[in-house]
XYZ file of C-alpha atoms in Angstrom:
527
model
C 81.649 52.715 206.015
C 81.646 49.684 203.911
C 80.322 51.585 201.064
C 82.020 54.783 201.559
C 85.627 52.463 201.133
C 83.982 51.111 197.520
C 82.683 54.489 196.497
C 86.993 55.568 197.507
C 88.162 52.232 195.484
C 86.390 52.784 192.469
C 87.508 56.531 192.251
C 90.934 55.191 193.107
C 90.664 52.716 189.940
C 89.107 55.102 187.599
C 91.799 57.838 188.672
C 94.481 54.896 187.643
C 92.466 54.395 184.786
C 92.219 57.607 182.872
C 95.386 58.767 183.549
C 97.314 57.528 180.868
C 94.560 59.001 178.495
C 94.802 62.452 180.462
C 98.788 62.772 179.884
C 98.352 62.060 176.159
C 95.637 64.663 175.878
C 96.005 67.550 173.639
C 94.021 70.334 174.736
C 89.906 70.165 174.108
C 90.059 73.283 171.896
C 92.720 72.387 170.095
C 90.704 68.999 169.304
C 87.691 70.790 168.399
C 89.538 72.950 166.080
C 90.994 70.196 164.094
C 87.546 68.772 163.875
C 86.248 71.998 162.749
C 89.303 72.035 160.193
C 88.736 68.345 158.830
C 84.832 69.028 158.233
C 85.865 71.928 156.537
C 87.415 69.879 154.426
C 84.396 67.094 153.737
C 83.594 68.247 150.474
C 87.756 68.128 149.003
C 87.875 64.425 150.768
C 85.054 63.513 148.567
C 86.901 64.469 145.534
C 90.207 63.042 146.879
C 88.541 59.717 147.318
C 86.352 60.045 144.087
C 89.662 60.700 142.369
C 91.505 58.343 143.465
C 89.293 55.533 142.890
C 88.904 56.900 139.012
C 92.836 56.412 138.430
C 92.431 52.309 139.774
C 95.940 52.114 139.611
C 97.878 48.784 140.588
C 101.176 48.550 142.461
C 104.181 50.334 141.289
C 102.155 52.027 138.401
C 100.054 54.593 141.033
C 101.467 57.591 138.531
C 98.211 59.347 138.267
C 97.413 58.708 142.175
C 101.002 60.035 143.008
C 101.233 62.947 140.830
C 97.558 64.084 142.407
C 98.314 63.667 145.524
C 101.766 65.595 146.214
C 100.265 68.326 144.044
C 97.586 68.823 146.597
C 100.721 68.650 149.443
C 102.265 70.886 147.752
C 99.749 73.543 147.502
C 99.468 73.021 150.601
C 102.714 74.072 151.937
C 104.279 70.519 152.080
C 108.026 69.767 150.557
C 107.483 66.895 148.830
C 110.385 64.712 147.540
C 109.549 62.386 144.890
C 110.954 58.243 143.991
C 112.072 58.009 147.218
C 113.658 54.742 147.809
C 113.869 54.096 144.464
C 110.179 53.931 143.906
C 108.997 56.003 141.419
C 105.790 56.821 142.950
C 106.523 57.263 146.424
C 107.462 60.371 147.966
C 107.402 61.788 151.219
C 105.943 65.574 152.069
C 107.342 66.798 155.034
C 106.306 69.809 157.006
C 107.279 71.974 160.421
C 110.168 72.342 162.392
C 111.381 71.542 166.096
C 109.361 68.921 168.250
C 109.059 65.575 167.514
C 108.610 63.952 163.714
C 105.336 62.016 163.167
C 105.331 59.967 160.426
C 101.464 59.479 158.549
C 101.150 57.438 155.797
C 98.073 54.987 153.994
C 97.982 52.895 150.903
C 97.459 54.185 147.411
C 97.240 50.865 145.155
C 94.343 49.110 143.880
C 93.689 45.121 142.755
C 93.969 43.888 139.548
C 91.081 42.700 137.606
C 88.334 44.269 139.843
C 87.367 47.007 137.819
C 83.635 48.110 139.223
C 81.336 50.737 138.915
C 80.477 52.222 142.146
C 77.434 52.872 143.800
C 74.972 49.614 141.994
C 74.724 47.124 144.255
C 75.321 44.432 141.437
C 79.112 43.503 140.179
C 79.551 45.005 136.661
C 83.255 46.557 135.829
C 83.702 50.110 134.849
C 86.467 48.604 132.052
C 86.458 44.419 131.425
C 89.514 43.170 132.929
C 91.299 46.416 134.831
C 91.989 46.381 138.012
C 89.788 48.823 140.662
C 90.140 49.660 144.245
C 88.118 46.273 145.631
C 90.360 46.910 148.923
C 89.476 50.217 149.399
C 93.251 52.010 148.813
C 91.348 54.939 147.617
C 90.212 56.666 150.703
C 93.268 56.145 153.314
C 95.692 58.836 151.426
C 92.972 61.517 151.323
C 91.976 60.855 155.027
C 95.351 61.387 156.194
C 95.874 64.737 153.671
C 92.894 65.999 155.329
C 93.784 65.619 158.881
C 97.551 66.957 158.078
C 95.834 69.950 156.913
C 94.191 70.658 160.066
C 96.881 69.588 162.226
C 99.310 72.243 160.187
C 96.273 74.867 161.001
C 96.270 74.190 164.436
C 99.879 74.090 165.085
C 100.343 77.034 163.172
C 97.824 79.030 164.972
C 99.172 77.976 169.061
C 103.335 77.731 167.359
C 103.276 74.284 168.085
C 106.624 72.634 167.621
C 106.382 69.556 165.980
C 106.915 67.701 162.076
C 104.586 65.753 159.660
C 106.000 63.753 157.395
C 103.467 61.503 155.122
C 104.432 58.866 153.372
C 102.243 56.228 150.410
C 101.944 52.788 150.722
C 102.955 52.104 147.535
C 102.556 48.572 146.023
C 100.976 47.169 148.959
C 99.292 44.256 147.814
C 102.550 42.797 146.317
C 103.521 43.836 150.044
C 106.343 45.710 147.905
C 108.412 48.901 149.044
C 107.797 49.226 153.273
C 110.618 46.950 153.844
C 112.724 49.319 151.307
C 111.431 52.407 152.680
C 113.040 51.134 156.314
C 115.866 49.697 154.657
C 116.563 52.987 152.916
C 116.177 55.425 156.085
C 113.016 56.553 155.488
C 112.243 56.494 159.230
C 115.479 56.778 161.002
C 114.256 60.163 162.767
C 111.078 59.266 163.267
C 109.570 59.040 166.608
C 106.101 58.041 165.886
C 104.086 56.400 162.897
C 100.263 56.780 162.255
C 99.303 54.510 159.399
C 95.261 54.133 158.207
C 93.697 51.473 156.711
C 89.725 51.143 155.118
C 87.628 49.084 156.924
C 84.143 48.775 157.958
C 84.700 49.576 161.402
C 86.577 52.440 163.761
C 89.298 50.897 165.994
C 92.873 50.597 166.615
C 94.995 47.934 168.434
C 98.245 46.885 170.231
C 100.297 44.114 170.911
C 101.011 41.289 168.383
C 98.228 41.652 165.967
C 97.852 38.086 164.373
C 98.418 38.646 161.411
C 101.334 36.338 159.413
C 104.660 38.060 157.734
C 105.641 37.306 154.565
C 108.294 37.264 152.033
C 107.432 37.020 148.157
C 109.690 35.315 146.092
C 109.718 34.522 141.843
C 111.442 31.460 141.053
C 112.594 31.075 137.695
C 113.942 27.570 136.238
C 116.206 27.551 132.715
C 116.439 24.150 130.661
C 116.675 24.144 126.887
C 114.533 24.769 124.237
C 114.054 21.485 121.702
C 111.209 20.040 118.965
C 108.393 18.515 121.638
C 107.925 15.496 118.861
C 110.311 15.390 116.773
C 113.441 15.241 119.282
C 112.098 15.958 123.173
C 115.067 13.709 124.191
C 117.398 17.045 123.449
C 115.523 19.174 125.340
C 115.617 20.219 129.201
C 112.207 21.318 130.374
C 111.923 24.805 132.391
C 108.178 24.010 133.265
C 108.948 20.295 134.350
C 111.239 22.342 137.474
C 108.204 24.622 137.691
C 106.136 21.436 138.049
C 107.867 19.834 139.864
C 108.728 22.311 143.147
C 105.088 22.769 143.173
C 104.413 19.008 143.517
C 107.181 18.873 146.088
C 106.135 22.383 147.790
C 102.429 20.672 148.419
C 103.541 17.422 149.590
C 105.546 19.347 152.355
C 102.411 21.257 153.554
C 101.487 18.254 155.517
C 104.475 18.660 157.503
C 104.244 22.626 157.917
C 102.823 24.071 161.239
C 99.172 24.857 161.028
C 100.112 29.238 160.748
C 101.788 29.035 157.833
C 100.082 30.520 154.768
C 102.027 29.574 151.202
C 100.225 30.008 147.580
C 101.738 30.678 144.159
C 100.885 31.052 140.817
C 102.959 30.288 137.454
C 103.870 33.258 135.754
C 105.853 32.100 133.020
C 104.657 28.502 131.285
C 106.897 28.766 128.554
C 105.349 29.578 124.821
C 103.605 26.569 122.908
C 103.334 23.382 123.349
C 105.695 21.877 120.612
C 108.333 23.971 121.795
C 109.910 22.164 125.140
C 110.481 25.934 126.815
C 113.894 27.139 128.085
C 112.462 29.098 130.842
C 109.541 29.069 133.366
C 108.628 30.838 136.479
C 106.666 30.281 139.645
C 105.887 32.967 142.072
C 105.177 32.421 146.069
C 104.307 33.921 149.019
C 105.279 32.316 151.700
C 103.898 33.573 154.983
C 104.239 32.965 158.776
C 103.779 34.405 162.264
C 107.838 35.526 163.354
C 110.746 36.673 161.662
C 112.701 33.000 162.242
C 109.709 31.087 160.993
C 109.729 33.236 157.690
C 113.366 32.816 157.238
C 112.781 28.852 157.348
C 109.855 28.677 154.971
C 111.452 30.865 152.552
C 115.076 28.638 152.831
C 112.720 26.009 152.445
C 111.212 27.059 148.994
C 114.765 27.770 148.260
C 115.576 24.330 148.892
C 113.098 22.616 146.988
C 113.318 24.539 144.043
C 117.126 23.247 143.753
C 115.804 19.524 144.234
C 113.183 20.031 141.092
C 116.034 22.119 139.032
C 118.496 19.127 139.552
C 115.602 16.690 138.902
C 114.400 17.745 135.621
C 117.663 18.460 134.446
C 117.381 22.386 134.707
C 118.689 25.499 137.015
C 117.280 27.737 138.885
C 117.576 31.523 140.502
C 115.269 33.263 142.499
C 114.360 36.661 142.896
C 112.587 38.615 146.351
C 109.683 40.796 145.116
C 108.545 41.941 148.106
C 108.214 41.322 152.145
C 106.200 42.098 154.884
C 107.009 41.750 158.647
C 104.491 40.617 161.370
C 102.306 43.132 162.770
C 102.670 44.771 166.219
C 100.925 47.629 167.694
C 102.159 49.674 170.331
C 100.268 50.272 173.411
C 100.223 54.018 174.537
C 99.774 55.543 170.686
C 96.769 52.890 169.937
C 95.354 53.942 173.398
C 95.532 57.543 172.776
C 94.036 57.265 169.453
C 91.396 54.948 171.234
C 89.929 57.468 172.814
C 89.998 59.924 170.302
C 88.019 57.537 168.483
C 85.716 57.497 170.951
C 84.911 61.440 171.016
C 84.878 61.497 167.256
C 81.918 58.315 167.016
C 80.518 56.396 164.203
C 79.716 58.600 161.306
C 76.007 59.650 161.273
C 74.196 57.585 158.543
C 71.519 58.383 156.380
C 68.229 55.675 155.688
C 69.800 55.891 151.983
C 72.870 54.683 153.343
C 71.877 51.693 155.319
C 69.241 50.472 152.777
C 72.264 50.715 150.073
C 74.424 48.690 152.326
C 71.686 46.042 152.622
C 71.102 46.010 149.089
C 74.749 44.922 148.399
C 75.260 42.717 150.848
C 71.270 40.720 149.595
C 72.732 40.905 145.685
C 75.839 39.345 146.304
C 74.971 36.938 149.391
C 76.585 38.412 152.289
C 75.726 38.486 155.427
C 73.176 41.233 156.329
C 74.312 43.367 158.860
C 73.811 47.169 159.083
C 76.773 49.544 158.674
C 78.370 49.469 162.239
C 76.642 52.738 164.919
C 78.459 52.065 167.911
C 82.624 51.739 168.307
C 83.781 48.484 169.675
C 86.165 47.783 172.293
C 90.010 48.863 171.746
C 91.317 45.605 170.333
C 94.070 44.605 173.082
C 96.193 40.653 172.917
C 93.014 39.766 176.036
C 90.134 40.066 173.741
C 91.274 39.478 169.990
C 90.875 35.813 168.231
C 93.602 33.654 168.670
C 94.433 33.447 165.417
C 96.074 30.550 163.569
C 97.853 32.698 161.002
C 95.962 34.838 158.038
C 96.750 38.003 155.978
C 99.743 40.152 155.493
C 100.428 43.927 155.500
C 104.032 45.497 154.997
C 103.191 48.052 157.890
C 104.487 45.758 160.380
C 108.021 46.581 158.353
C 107.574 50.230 160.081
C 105.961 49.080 163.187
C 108.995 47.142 164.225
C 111.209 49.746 163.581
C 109.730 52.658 165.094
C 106.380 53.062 167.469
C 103.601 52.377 165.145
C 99.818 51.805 165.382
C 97.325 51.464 162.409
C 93.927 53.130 162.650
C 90.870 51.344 161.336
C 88.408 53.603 159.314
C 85.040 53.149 158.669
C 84.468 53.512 154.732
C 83.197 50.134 153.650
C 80.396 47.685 154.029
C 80.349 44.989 156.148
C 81.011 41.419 155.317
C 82.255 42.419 151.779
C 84.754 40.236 151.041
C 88.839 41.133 150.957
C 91.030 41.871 147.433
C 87.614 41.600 145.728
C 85.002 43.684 143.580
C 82.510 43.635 146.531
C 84.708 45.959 148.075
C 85.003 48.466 145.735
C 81.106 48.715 145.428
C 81.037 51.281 147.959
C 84.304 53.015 148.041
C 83.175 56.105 145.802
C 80.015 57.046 147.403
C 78.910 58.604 150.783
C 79.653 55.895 152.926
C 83.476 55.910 151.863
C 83.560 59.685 152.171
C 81.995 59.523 155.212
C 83.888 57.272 157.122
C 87.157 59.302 155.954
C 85.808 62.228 157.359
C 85.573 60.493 160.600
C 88.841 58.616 160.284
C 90.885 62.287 159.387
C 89.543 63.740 162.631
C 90.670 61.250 164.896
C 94.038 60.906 163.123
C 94.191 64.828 163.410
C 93.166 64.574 167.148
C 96.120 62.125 168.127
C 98.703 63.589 166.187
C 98.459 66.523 168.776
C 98.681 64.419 171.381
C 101.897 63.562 170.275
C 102.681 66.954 169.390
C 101.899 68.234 172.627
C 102.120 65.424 174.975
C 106.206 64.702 175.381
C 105.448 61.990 177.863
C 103.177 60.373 175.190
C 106.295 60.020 172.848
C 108.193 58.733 175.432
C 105.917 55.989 176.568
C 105.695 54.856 173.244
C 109.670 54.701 172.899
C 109.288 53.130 176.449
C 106.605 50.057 175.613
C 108.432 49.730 172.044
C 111.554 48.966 173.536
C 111.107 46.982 176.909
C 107.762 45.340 175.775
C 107.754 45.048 171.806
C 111.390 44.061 171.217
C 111.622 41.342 174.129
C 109.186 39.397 171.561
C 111.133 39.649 168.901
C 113.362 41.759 166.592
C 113.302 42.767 163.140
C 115.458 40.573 160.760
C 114.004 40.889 157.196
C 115.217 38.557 154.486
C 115.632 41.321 152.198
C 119.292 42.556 151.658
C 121.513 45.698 149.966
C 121.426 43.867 146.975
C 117.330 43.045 146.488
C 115.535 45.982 144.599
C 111.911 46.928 144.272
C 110.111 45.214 141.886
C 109.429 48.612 139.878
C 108.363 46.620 136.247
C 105.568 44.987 137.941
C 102.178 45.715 136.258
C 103.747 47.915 133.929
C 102.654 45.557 131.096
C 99.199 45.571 132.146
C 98.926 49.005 132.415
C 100.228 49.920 129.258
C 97.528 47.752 127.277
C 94.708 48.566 129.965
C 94.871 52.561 130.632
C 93.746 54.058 127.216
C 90.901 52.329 128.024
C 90.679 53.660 131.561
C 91.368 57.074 130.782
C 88.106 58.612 129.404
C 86.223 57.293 133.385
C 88.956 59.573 134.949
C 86.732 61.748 137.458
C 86.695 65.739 136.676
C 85.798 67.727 139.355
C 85.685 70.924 137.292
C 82.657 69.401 135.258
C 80.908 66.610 137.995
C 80.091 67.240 141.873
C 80.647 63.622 142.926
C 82.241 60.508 140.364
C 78.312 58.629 141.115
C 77.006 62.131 138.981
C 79.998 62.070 136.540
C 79.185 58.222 135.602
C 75.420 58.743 135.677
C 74.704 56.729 138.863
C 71.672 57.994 141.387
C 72.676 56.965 145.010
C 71.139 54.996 146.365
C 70.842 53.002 143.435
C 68.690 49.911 145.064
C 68.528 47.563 141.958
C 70.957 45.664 139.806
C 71.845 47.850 136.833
């Protein structure tokens, strides 16, 4: 009797258990289709991501990316509207009608000054100096055109109800136009966000992710200009405030909480040095764990760059080029897409693709560790790190303004390390297409849950509400009068792109961008 009450119990608890996942199941076939759809697709994600990569463009100049990109929408059926938010290369491409609207959307920038050529295990740059996708940009957009695609199929075939609208990260490592897109109304109708990120693992998460916000801000001090020998004593120094506020800013550190994250770097040091320069810049990031805390450190910087203006005799303004709020994912999506993750699995590598990963992670003295088989445990507040502040992503902008979770893709190597040329290494070769592959089916398979599951959507709304906003609420330092910081990179760009031009990838001529550029895969000794 004993055991026949256990045997009850545990049915009881599994019952309870799976039947969250069983309401926000679309049905099998329709699953299997988009699956079917997406891998119909594998050979036109390779070229997306190939492509993409090629074009290594940096924030707010992703022209090439952006053009590419909606053209495919486009042919695709998608209305795309282009500089939206003021942006010129964002857009949104909207499809469907009726049902809810599910927002998808990845990042599309690269890093400056990683240029590399892909597929050698060894760090050499395609062009000295560009930048290059060493975060791995290149692969999220196509992944989530690919999985649109089959979604439309599918919903098309069964007249599904429902809207896609996707969406670039644009600018995303100067964490520069997600706070604008909100501000703007991108997502006012919205009812549920999907975003995708690169990573070397397959996962998705909820609660407060532990990750910092941010807020980016250019100081720039004005003194006047005078002979550095002959008369310094008529002269006000714009660097000496520059100088200064740093000095100042680093002395405070000590006094900071132990999450905060704050780093700058002068941008403007005025010309020579026998001319005492009129103006100077400094630009910081200043990053912590809630919205309050962000506000303070950012007053802060604010303050202290008045006390070095008035000390060295200068002024000062400042200028916001960007913010990001904290993340925080939301419980029933992430759970949904959990299991989806699950049914999809690790992509199915090849000997050539674990001996490649090895060889990059020996020539550049990482960690060995084989590229990941097996899917880890959905990342839940019980069993993540706690974390003592870190990174920043202008996602949690979106996620605290509608229900959002971000999906974790497995297109990289492991232990590569972040904004650098390690991680570009592999993001044009089978392991990145791979891994989007795998990413675009699970994204395709919980967008019809949402489609098709109402109380899905309405949990979300549900643990949004009464769970994510009795943590905290969104107040972004940003206001109607900040603008995107459009110019950025424009500079660079426009000295480094003839050069970058002739390694664009064409498909018409090359199967993959390895063939195009002359590389065998694997490749298995510094070139």
């Amino acid at each position: 009797m004993t055991r026949m009450k256990t045997i009850v119990a545990s049915l009881a608890l599994a019952s309870t258990l799976l039947t969250p996942m069983a309401q926000a199941a679309a049905p099998k076939a329709m699953k299997t289709a988009a699956a079917a759809a997406v891998d119909a697709q594998a050979k036109q994600v390779q070229v997306m991501v190939d492509q993409v990569f090629s074009y290594a463009e940096p924030g707010f100049q992703e022209v090439k990316t952006s053009e590419y990109l909606t053209k495919i929408l486009e042919d695709n059926g998608f209305t795309v509207t282009r500089g939206v938010a003021g942006i010129p290369t964002a857009f949104t491409a909207t499809w469907g009608s009726g049902g809810p609207l599910i927002a998808l959307g990845s990042d599309i920038d690269d890093v400056l000054g990683v240029s590399q050529i892909p597929g050698i295990p060894n760090i050499k740059p395609l062009v000295e100096g560009a930048p290059g996708h060493g975060e791995g940009h290149n692969a999220g957009m196509p992944l989530v055109i690919a999985a649109a695609i089959a979604v439309k199929q599918v919903m098309e075939k069964n007249k599904i109800p429902g809207r896609l609208m996707l969406w670039p990260g644009v600018a995303e490592e100067l964490l520069g136009t997600k706070a604008y897109y909100v501000r703007d109304g991108l997502f006012k109708d919205v009812d549920a966000c999907i975003f995708t990120h690169v990573s070397n693992d397959f996962n998705t998460g909820y609660g407060e992710m532990g990750n910092n916000g941010m807020v980016s801000v250019e100081y720039t001090f004005h003194g006047k200009t005078a002979h550095s020998a002959g008369m310094p004593w008529e002269g006000r120094s714009a660097l000496d405030g520059v100088e200064l506020m740093d000095v100042a800013w680093n002395f405070r550190r000590e006094h900071l909480p132990l999450t905060q994250r704050s780093h700058y770097v002068i941008t403007n040091g005025g010309g020579q040095p026998n001319v005492v320069p009129d103006k100077a810049s400094v630009w910081y990031y200043f990053r912590e764990r809630d919205f309050k805390s962000i506000r303070e450190l950012y007053e802060l910087g604010n303050t202290i760059s008045e006390a070095a203006a008035k000390a060295s005799g200068t002024t000062v303004t400042h200028q916001i080029l960007g913010y990001a709020a904290p993340n925080f994912g939301n419980k029933p999506m992430a759970e949904a897409a959990y299991a989806n993750i699950k049914a999809v699995g690790m992509p199915k590598w090849s000997a050539d693709d674990q001996a490649f990963a090895k060889v990059v992670q020996e020539t550049n003295q990482r960690k060995v560790e084989p590229l990941r088989t097996e899917i880890g445990d959905l990342s839940t507040p019980e069993n993540r790190k706690p974390s003592m502040g870190g990174g920043s992503d202008d996602i949690g902008d979106i996620m605290w303004t509608v229900p959002t979770i971000t999906i974790r893709f497995p297109s990289n190597i492991p232990n590569m390390i972040g904004h650098n040329v390690t991680s570009a290494i592999a993001m044009a070769t089978p392991i990145a297409h791979k891994g989007a592959v795998a990413g675009a089916k699970a994204l395709a398979m919980t967008v019809l849950d949402l489609m098709t599951t109402p109380k899905l959507v309405a949990d979300a709304k549900t643990y949004f509400k009464d769970v994510q906003l009795k943590t905290d609420s969104y107040a972004p330092v940003i206001t109607a009068q900040d603008k995107p910081a459009i110019w950025l990179n424009e500079k660079t760009m426009q000295l480094l792109r003839p050069g970058m031009e002739k390694y664009y990838y064409d498909p018409a001529k090359y199967d993959t961008y390895l063939d195009q550029l002359g590389v065998k895969y694997p490749t298995l000794t510094p070139q």
